[in-house]
Amino acid sequence: AQTVTQSQPEMSVQEAETVTLSCTYDTSESDYYLFWYKQPPSRQMILVIRQEAYKQQNATENRFSVNFQKAAKSFSLKISDSQLGDAAMYFCAYKGTYKYIFGTGTRLKVLA
Amino acid sequence: DAGVIQSPRHEVTEMGQEVTLRCKPISGHNSLFWYRQTMMRGLELLIYFNNNVPIDDSGMPEDRFSAKMPNASFSTLKIQPSEPRDSAVYFCASSRLPDLWGYGYTFGSGTRLTVV
């Protein structure tokens, strides 16, 4: 069975600084997708970034980028130039054949 | 595009009462998922439907939980009787299958259920 692990329950970052959120996963599938979702206090789940496992190039979306290490089954999220609006829960997610599996989340605090 | 619509946004009920949560997926999406979010367990998949047919309900915790999707634009999650440990945020999400490109779900805003 596939699993997703986020080992950092909470992280803090100073405004304008860079922070990296960790995620590891376990799977025997060769074709899959990985995602980071953001959940602000409004509760809405927002897709931040996605990565295809068959692509070696790391995905980037503006200030958000990932470090995808397929052999190590690691998928970390880097947020550059952190802003107060980045404060939220961040969930790492895996999609294999048809189901999505989520990690337990990392709460990110942004300090002014 | 109105997104995935869930109702109610908040629900407070007494133990033993029946609770019905509702979801309207995005038009054209043929896959629908119900998740439960708690502090202890994070996001748990309860059940999902493809083309209105339940495919995997292994996440449904007990017989007290049931879900239906009578048509492509509506689904319900029912808890009868409700218990305090059912208190959580329940999310509905939809996607288009086959999701060949892994574009991810679209989530609703969730229903916060409190059972007292």
PDB file of C-alpha atoms in Angstrom:
ATOM      1  CA  ALA A   1       0.000   0.000   0.000  1.00  0.00           C
ATOM      2  CA  GLN A   2       1.109   3.528  -0.671  1.00  0.00           C
ATOM      3  CA  THR A   3       1.929   5.859   2.200  1.00  0.00           C
ATOM      4  CA  VAL A   4       2.749   9.544   2.493  1.00  0.00           C
ATOM      5  CA  THR A   5       4.687  10.910   5.459  1.00  0.00           C
ATOM      6  CA  GLN A   6       5.119  14.496   6.544  1.00  0.00           C
ATOM      7  CA  SER A   7       7.443  14.497   9.532  1.00  0.00           C
ATOM      8  CA  GLN A   8       7.153  18.192  10.390  1.00  0.00           C
ATOM      9  CA  PRO A   9       3.880  18.950  12.200  1.00  0.00           C
ATOM     10  CA  GLU A  10       4.737  22.646  12.334  1.00  0.00           C
ATOM     11  CA  MET A  11       7.235  25.029  10.757  1.00  0.00           C
ATOM     12  CA  SER A  12       7.917  28.742  11.127  1.00  0.00           C
ATOM     13  CA  VAL A  13       9.520  31.158   8.695  1.00  0.00           C
ATOM     14  CA  GLN A  14      10.291  34.845   8.785  1.00  0.00           C
ATOM     15  CA  GLU A  15       8.531  36.950   6.192  1.00  0.00           C
ATOM     16  CA  ALA A  16      10.591  37.219   2.960  1.00  0.00           C
ATOM     17  CA  GLU A  17      12.697  34.190   3.919  1.00  0.00           C
ATOM     18  CA  THR A  18      12.712  30.713   2.377  1.00  0.00           C
ATOM     19  CA  VAL A  19      11.285  27.575   3.950  1.00  0.00           C
ATOM     20  CA  THR A  20      11.269  23.926   2.888  1.00  0.00           C
ATOM     21  CA  LEU A  21       8.542  21.460   3.839  1.00  0.00           C
ATOM     22  CA  SER A  22       9.419  17.769   3.736  1.00  0.00           C
ATOM     23  CA  CYS A  23       7.456  14.841   2.351  1.00  0.00           C
ATOM     24  CA  THR A  24       8.387  11.226   1.775  1.00  0.00           C
ATOM     25  CA  TYR A  25       6.277   8.525   0.232  1.00  0.00           C
ATOM     26  CA  ASP A  26       6.358   4.836  -0.375  1.00  0.00           C
ATOM     27  CA  THR A  27       5.048   3.064  -3.457  1.00  0.00           C
ATOM     28  CA  SER A  28       5.776   0.173  -5.760  1.00  0.00           C
ATOM     29  CA  GLU A  29       4.130   1.891  -8.714  1.00  0.00           C
ATOM     30  CA  SER A  30       6.316   3.417 -11.412  1.00  0.00           C
ATOM     31  CA  ASP A  31       3.803   5.907 -12.771  1.00  0.00           C
ATOM     32  CA  TYR A  32       2.274   8.389 -10.362  1.00  0.00           C
ATOM     33  CA  TYR A  33       1.789  12.049  -9.525  1.00  0.00           C
ATOM     34  CA  LEU A  34       2.655  14.083  -6.472  1.00  0.00           C
ATOM     35  CA  PHE A  35       0.978  17.233  -5.218  1.00  0.00           C
ATOM     36  CA  TRP A  36       1.167  19.908  -2.595  1.00  0.00           C
ATOM     37  CA  TYR A  37      -2.116  21.355  -1.362  1.00  0.00           C
ATOM     38  CA  LYS A  38      -2.536  24.441   0.787  1.00  0.00           C
ATOM     39  CA  GLN A  39      -5.328  24.747   3.351  1.00  0.00           C
ATOM     40  CA  PRO A  40      -5.674  28.283   4.760  1.00  0.00           C
ATOM     41  CA  PRO A  41      -7.934  29.051   7.738  1.00  0.00           C
ATOM     42  CA  SER A  42     -10.848  29.318   5.318  1.00  0.00           C
ATOM     43  CA  ARG A  43     -10.586  25.522   5.072  1.00  0.00           C
ATOM     44  CA  GLN A  44     -10.533  25.507   1.266  1.00  0.00           C
ATOM     45  CA  MET A  45      -8.034  23.008  -0.175  1.00  0.00           C
ATOM     46  CA  ILE A  46      -5.988  24.717  -2.878  1.00  0.00           C
ATOM     47  CA  LEU A  47      -3.667  22.945  -5.298  1.00  0.00           C
ATOM     48  CA  VAL A  48      -0.239  24.582  -5.110  1.00  0.00           C
ATOM     49  CA  ILE A  49       1.922  22.459  -7.372  1.00  0.00           C
ATOM     50  CA  ARG A  50       2.035  19.057  -9.070  1.00  0.00           C
ATOM     51  CA  GLN A  51       4.819  16.799 -10.292  1.00  0.00           C
ATOM     52  CA  GLU A  52       4.731  13.895 -12.739  1.00  0.00           C
ATOM     53  CA  ALA A  53       6.922  11.040 -11.577  1.00  0.00           C
ATOM     54  CA  TYR A  54       8.232  10.379 -15.084  1.00  0.00           C
ATOM     55  CA  LYS A  55       9.629  13.911 -15.327  1.00  0.00           C
ATOM     56  CA  GLN A  56      13.036  14.526 -13.828  1.00  0.00           C
ATOM     57  CA  GLN A  57      12.662  18.279 -13.985  1.00  0.00           C
ATOM     58  CA  ASN A  58      11.379  19.785 -10.770  1.00  0.00           C
ATOM     59  CA  ALA A  59       8.060  21.631 -11.006  1.00  0.00           C
ATOM     60  CA  THR A  60       7.951  25.365 -10.324  1.00  0.00           C
ATOM     61  CA  GLU A  61       5.028  27.731  -9.807  1.00  0.00           C
ATOM     62  CA  ASN A  62       6.142  31.278  -9.101  1.00  0.00           C
ATOM     63  CA  ARG A  63       7.558  31.300  -5.548  1.00  0.00           C
ATOM     64  CA  PHE A  64       6.811  27.596  -5.054  1.00  0.00           C
ATOM     65  CA  SER A  65       9.136  24.848  -6.252  1.00  0.00           C
ATOM     66  CA  VAL A  66       9.698  21.210  -5.447  1.00  0.00           C
ATOM     67  CA  ASN A  67      12.731  19.028  -4.993  1.00  0.00           C
ATOM     68  CA  PHE A  68      11.684  15.656  -6.370  1.00  0.00           C
ATOM     69  CA  GLN A  69      14.063  12.798  -5.627  1.00  0.00           C
ATOM     70  CA  LYS A  70      12.445   9.724  -7.146  1.00  0.00           C
ATOM     71  CA  ALA A  71      14.990   7.175  -5.964  1.00  0.00           C
ATOM     72  CA  ALA A  72      14.785   8.476  -2.431  1.00  0.00           C
ATOM     73  CA  LYS A  73      10.984   8.851  -2.688  1.00  0.00           C
ATOM     74  CA  SER A  74      11.219  12.389  -1.436  1.00  0.00           C
ATOM     75  CA  PHE A  75       9.120  15.365  -2.528  1.00  0.00           C
ATOM     76  CA  SER A  76       9.839  18.589  -0.651  1.00  0.00           C
ATOM     77  CA  LEU A  77       8.226  21.975  -1.187  1.00  0.00           C
ATOM     78  CA  LYS A  78      10.273  25.165  -1.148  1.00  0.00           C
ATOM     79  CA  ILE A  79       8.550  28.488  -0.619  1.00  0.00           C
ATOM     80  CA  SER A  80      10.699  31.488  -1.488  1.00  0.00           C
ATOM     81  CA  ASP A  81      10.123  35.064  -0.347  1.00  0.00           C
ATOM     82  CA  SER A  82       7.518  33.894   2.173  1.00  0.00           C
ATOM     83  CA  GLN A  83       4.469  36.082   2.592  1.00  0.00           C
ATOM     84  CA  LEU A  84       1.954  36.375   5.399  1.00  0.00           C
ATOM     85  CA  GLY A  85      -0.654  34.854   3.086  1.00  0.00           C
ATOM     86  CA  ASP A  86       1.391  31.669   2.864  1.00  0.00           C
ATOM     87  CA  ALA A  87       0.463  30.799   6.448  1.00  0.00           C
ATOM     88  CA  ALA A  88      -1.620  27.625   6.220  1.00  0.00           C
ATOM     89  CA  MET A  89      -1.626  23.850   6.520  1.00  0.00           C
ATOM     90  CA  TYR A  90       0.249  22.191   3.679  1.00  0.00           C
ATOM     91  CA  PHE A  91      -0.552  18.655   2.595  1.00  0.00           C
ATOM     92  CA  CYS A  92       1.566  16.431   0.431  1.00  0.00           C
ATOM     93  CA  ALA A  93      -0.438  14.011  -1.696  1.00  0.00           C
ATOM     94  CA  TYR A  94       0.234  11.000  -3.896  1.00  0.00           C
ATOM     95  CA  LYS A  95      -1.858   9.781  -6.781  1.00  0.00           C
ATOM     96  CA  GLY A  96      -1.300   6.343  -8.240  1.00  0.00           C
ATOM     97  CA  THR A  97      -3.815   4.364 -10.238  1.00  0.00           C
ATOM     98  CA  TYR A  98      -6.908   6.126  -9.011  1.00  0.00           C
ATOM     99  CA  LYS A  99      -6.764   7.077  -5.348  1.00  0.00           C
ATOM    100  CA  TYR A 100      -5.154  10.082  -3.764  1.00  0.00           C
ATOM    101  CA  ILE A 101      -3.370   9.586  -0.465  1.00  0.00           C
ATOM    102  CA  PHE A 102      -2.593  12.557   1.750  1.00  0.00           C
ATOM    103  CA  GLY A 103       0.020  13.150   4.406  1.00  0.00           C
ATOM    104  CA  THR A 104      -0.948  14.430   7.848  1.00  0.00           C
ATOM    105  CA  GLY A 105       0.031  17.987   7.017  1.00  0.00           C
ATOM    106  CA  THR A 106       2.518  20.641   8.112  1.00  0.00           C
ATOM    107  CA  ARG A 107       1.287  23.861   9.681  1.00  0.00           C
ATOM    108  CA  LEU A 108       3.331  26.793   8.376  1.00  0.00           C
ATOM    109  CA  LYS A 109       3.526  29.989  10.407  1.00  0.00           C
ATOM    110  CA  VAL A 110       4.877  33.137   8.807  1.00  0.00           C
ATOM    111  CA  LEU A 111       6.368  35.661  11.216  1.00  0.00           C
ATOM    112  CA  ALA A 112       6.197  39.356  10.422  1.00  0.00           C
TER     113      ALA A 112
ATOM    114  CA  ASP B   1     -17.638  27.367 -12.858  1.00  0.00           C
ATOM    115  CA  ALA B   2     -19.141  27.346  -9.360  1.00  0.00           C
ATOM    116  CA  GLY B   3     -16.727  24.758  -8.035  1.00  0.00           C
ATOM    117  CA  VAL B   4     -17.658  21.885  -5.753  1.00  0.00           C
ATOM    118  CA  ILE B   5     -20.529  22.958  -3.532  1.00  0.00           C
ATOM    119  CA  GLN B   6     -21.057  21.460  -0.096  1.00  0.00           C
ATOM    120  CA  SER B   7     -23.845  22.088   2.348  1.00  0.00           C
ATOM    121  CA  PRO B   8     -24.233  22.875   5.120  1.00  0.00           C
ATOM    122  CA  ARG B   9     -20.999  24.661   5.964  1.00  0.00           C
ATOM    123  CA  HIS B  10     -21.494  23.973   9.654  1.00  0.00           C
ATOM    124  CA  GLU B  11     -23.668  21.402  11.383  1.00  0.00           C
ATOM    125  CA  VAL B  12     -24.194  20.947  15.084  1.00  0.00           C
ATOM    126  CA  THR B  13     -26.288  18.005  16.156  1.00  0.00           C
ATOM    127  CA  GLU B  14     -27.018  15.935  19.205  1.00  0.00           C
ATOM    128  CA  MET B  15     -25.693  12.446  19.657  1.00  0.00           C
ATOM    129  CA  GLY B  16     -28.027   9.863  18.181  1.00  0.00           C
ATOM    130  CA  GLN B  17     -29.452  12.162  15.521  1.00  0.00           C
ATOM    131  CA  GLU B  18     -29.212  11.530  11.799  1.00  0.00           C
ATOM    132  CA  VAL B  19     -26.929  13.843   9.851  1.00  0.00           C
ATOM    133  CA  THR B  20     -26.902  14.307   6.077  1.00  0.00           C
ATOM    134  CA  LEU B  21     -24.111  16.109   4.285  1.00  0.00           C
ATOM    135  CA  ARG B  22     -24.555  17.177   0.682  1.00  0.00           C
ATOM    136  CA  CYS B  23     -22.263  17.691  -2.266  1.00  0.00           C
ATOM    137  CA  LYS B  24     -22.654  18.983  -5.799  1.00  0.00           C
ATOM    138  CA  PRO B  25     -19.594  18.193  -7.942  1.00  0.00           C
ATOM    139  CA  ILE B  26     -18.302  20.270 -10.812  1.00  0.00           C
ATOM    140  CA  SER B  27     -20.316  19.752 -13.948  1.00  0.00           C
ATOM    141  CA  GLY B  28     -18.558  17.278 -16.226  1.00  0.00           C
ATOM    142  CA  HIS B  29     -16.558  15.652 -13.451  1.00  0.00           C
ATOM    143  CA  ASN B  30     -17.341  11.959 -13.263  1.00  0.00           C
ATOM    144  CA  SER B  31     -15.490  11.023 -10.090  1.00  0.00           C
ATOM    145  CA  LEU B  32     -16.470  12.072  -6.578  1.00  0.00           C
ATOM    146  CA  PHE B  33     -14.691  11.547  -3.279  1.00  0.00           C
ATOM    147  CA  TRP B  34     -15.687  11.965   0.363  1.00  0.00           C
ATOM    148  CA  TYR B  35     -12.933  12.695   2.879  1.00  0.00           C
ATOM    149  CA  ARG B  36     -12.936  13.208   6.623  1.00  0.00           C
ATOM    150  CA  GLN B  37     -10.368  15.482   8.248  1.00  0.00           C
ATOM    151  CA  THR B  38      -9.412  15.293  11.911  1.00  0.00           C
ATOM    152  CA  MET B  39      -6.400  16.500  13.836  1.00  0.00           C
ATOM    153  CA  MET B  40      -5.416  12.966  14.772  1.00  0.00           C
ATOM    154  CA  ARG B  41      -5.838  11.234  11.416  1.00  0.00           C
ATOM    155  CA  GLY B  42      -5.502  14.004   8.864  1.00  0.00           C
ATOM    156  CA  LEU B  43      -7.421  13.498   5.611  1.00  0.00           C
ATOM    157  CA  GLU B  44      -8.996  10.064   5.312  1.00  0.00           C
ATOM    158  CA  LEU B  45     -10.710   8.832   2.171  1.00  0.00           C
ATOM    159  CA  LEU B  46     -14.132   7.465   3.108  1.00  0.00           C
ATOM    160  CA  ILE B  47     -15.590   6.499  -0.249  1.00  0.00           C
ATOM    161  CA  TYR B  48     -15.367   7.369  -3.900  1.00  0.00           C
ATOM    162  CA  PHE B  49     -17.646   7.070  -6.899  1.00  0.00           C
ATOM    163  CA  ASN B  50     -16.935   6.730 -10.603  1.00  0.00           C
ATOM    164  CA  ASN B  51     -19.845   7.574 -12.883  1.00  0.00           C
ATOM    165  CA  ASN B  52     -22.206   7.505  -9.864  1.00  0.00           C
ATOM    166  CA  VAL B  53     -21.139   3.988  -8.883  1.00  0.00           C
ATOM    167  CA  PRO B  54     -19.390   3.401  -5.534  1.00  0.00           C
ATOM    168  CA  ILE B  55     -15.971   1.932  -6.292  1.00  0.00           C
ATOM    169  CA  ASP B  56     -14.222   1.789  -2.941  1.00  0.00           C
ATOM    170  CA  ASP B  57     -15.957   2.240   0.396  1.00  0.00           C
ATOM    171  CA  SER B  58     -13.259   0.579   2.482  1.00  0.00           C
ATOM    172  CA  GLY B  59     -12.660   3.836   4.311  1.00  0.00           C
ATOM    173  CA  MET B  60     -16.197   4.094   5.642  1.00  0.00           C
ATOM    174  CA  PRO B  61     -15.652   3.636   9.374  1.00  0.00           C
ATOM    175  CA  GLU B  62     -18.838   1.851  10.361  1.00  0.00           C
ATOM    176  CA  ASP B  63     -22.260   0.819   9.210  1.00  0.00           C
ATOM    177  CA  ARG B  64     -23.531   4.064  10.665  1.00  0.00           C
ATOM    178  CA  PHE B  65     -22.023   5.783   7.619  1.00  0.00           C
ATOM    179  CA  SER B  66     -23.598   5.541   4.184  1.00  0.00           C
ATOM    180  CA  ALA B  67     -23.128   7.448   0.936  1.00  0.00           C
ATOM    181  CA  LYS B  68     -25.174   7.739  -2.204  1.00  0.00           C
ATOM    182  CA  MET B  69     -24.820   9.335  -5.592  1.00  0.00           C
ATOM    183  CA  PRO B  70     -28.217   9.162  -7.292  1.00  0.00           C
ATOM    184  CA  ASN B  71     -27.049  11.214 -10.281  1.00  0.00           C
ATOM    185  CA  ALA B  72     -23.981  12.938 -11.672  1.00  0.00           C
ATOM    186  CA  SER B  73     -24.714  16.223  -9.927  1.00  0.00           C
ATOM    187  CA  PHE B  74     -25.482  15.197  -6.366  1.00  0.00           C
ATOM    188  CA  SER B  75     -24.125  13.059  -3.554  1.00  0.00           C
ATOM    189  CA  THR B  76     -24.948  12.612   0.119  1.00  0.00           C
ATOM    190  CA  LEU B  77     -23.050  11.281   3.099  1.00  0.00           C
ATOM    191  CA  LYS B  78     -25.294  10.173   5.927  1.00  0.00           C
ATOM    192  CA  ILE B  79     -24.439   9.304   9.511  1.00  0.00           C
ATOM    193  CA  GLN B  80     -27.113   7.523  11.528  1.00  0.00           C
ATOM    194  CA  PRO B  81     -26.925   7.573  14.496  1.00  0.00           C
ATOM    195  CA  SER B  82     -24.257  10.212  14.979  1.00  0.00           C
ATOM    196  CA  GLU B  83     -21.708  10.048  17.802  1.00  0.00           C
ATOM    197  CA  PRO B  84     -19.347  12.672  19.290  1.00  0.00           C
ATOM    198  CA  ARG B  85     -16.337  10.930  17.709  1.00  0.00           C
ATOM    199  CA  ASP B  86     -17.805  11.687  14.292  1.00  0.00           C
ATOM    200  CA  SER B  87     -17.034  15.362  14.852  1.00  0.00           C
ATOM    201  CA  ALA B  88     -14.732  16.415  12.016  1.00  0.00           C
ATOM    202  CA  VAL B  89     -14.601  18.369   8.793  1.00  0.00           C
ATOM    203  CA  TYR B  90     -16.017  16.407   5.888  1.00  0.00           C
ATOM    204  CA  PHE B  91     -14.793  17.273   2.413  1.00  0.00           C
ATOM    205  CA  CYS B  92     -16.198  16.392  -0.944  1.00  0.00           C
ATOM    206  CA  ALA B  93     -13.936  16.515  -4.008  1.00  0.00           C
ATOM    207  CA  SER B  94     -14.470  15.816  -7.677  1.00  0.00           C
ATOM    208  CA  SER B  95     -12.284  15.178 -10.676  1.00  0.00           C
ATOM    209  CA  ARG B  96     -12.527  14.131 -14.260  1.00  0.00           C
ATOM    210  CA  LEU B  97     -11.617  10.541 -15.058  1.00  0.00           C
ATOM    211  CA  PRO B  98      -9.595   9.223 -16.596  1.00  0.00           C
ATOM    212  CA  ASP B  99      -7.318  11.663 -14.822  1.00  0.00           C
ATOM    213  CA  LEU B 100      -4.510  10.837 -17.207  1.00  0.00           C
ATOM    214  CA  TRP B 101      -2.561  13.951 -16.441  1.00  0.00           C
ATOM    215  CA  GLY B 102      -3.049  13.956 -12.680  1.00  0.00           C
ATOM    216  CA  TYR B 103      -4.457  17.431 -12.456  1.00  0.00           C
ATOM    217  CA  GLY B 104      -5.744  16.785  -8.999  1.00  0.00           C
ATOM    218  CA  TYR B 105      -9.000  17.161  -7.242  1.00  0.00           C
ATOM    219  CA  THR B 106     -11.193  20.168  -6.843  1.00  0.00           C
ATOM    220  CA  PHE B 107     -12.324  20.323  -3.256  1.00  0.00           C
ATOM    221  CA  GLY B 108     -15.438  21.784  -1.744  1.00  0.00           C
ATOM    222  CA  SER B 109     -15.216  24.072   1.255  1.00  0.00           C
ATOM    223  CA  GLY B 110     -16.087  21.286   3.647  1.00  0.00           C
ATOM    224  CA  THR B 111     -18.748  20.771   6.296  1.00  0.00           C
ATOM    225  CA  ARG B 112     -17.684  21.118   9.903  1.00  0.00           C
ATOM    226  CA  LEU B 113     -19.723  18.613  11.891  1.00  0.00           C
ATOM    227  CA  THR B 114     -19.980  18.848  15.648  1.00  0.00           C
ATOM    228  CA  VAL B 115     -21.840  16.134  17.519  1.00  0.00           C
ATOM    229  CA  VAL B 116     -22.605  17.024  21.134  1.00  0.00           C
TER     230      VAL B 116
END
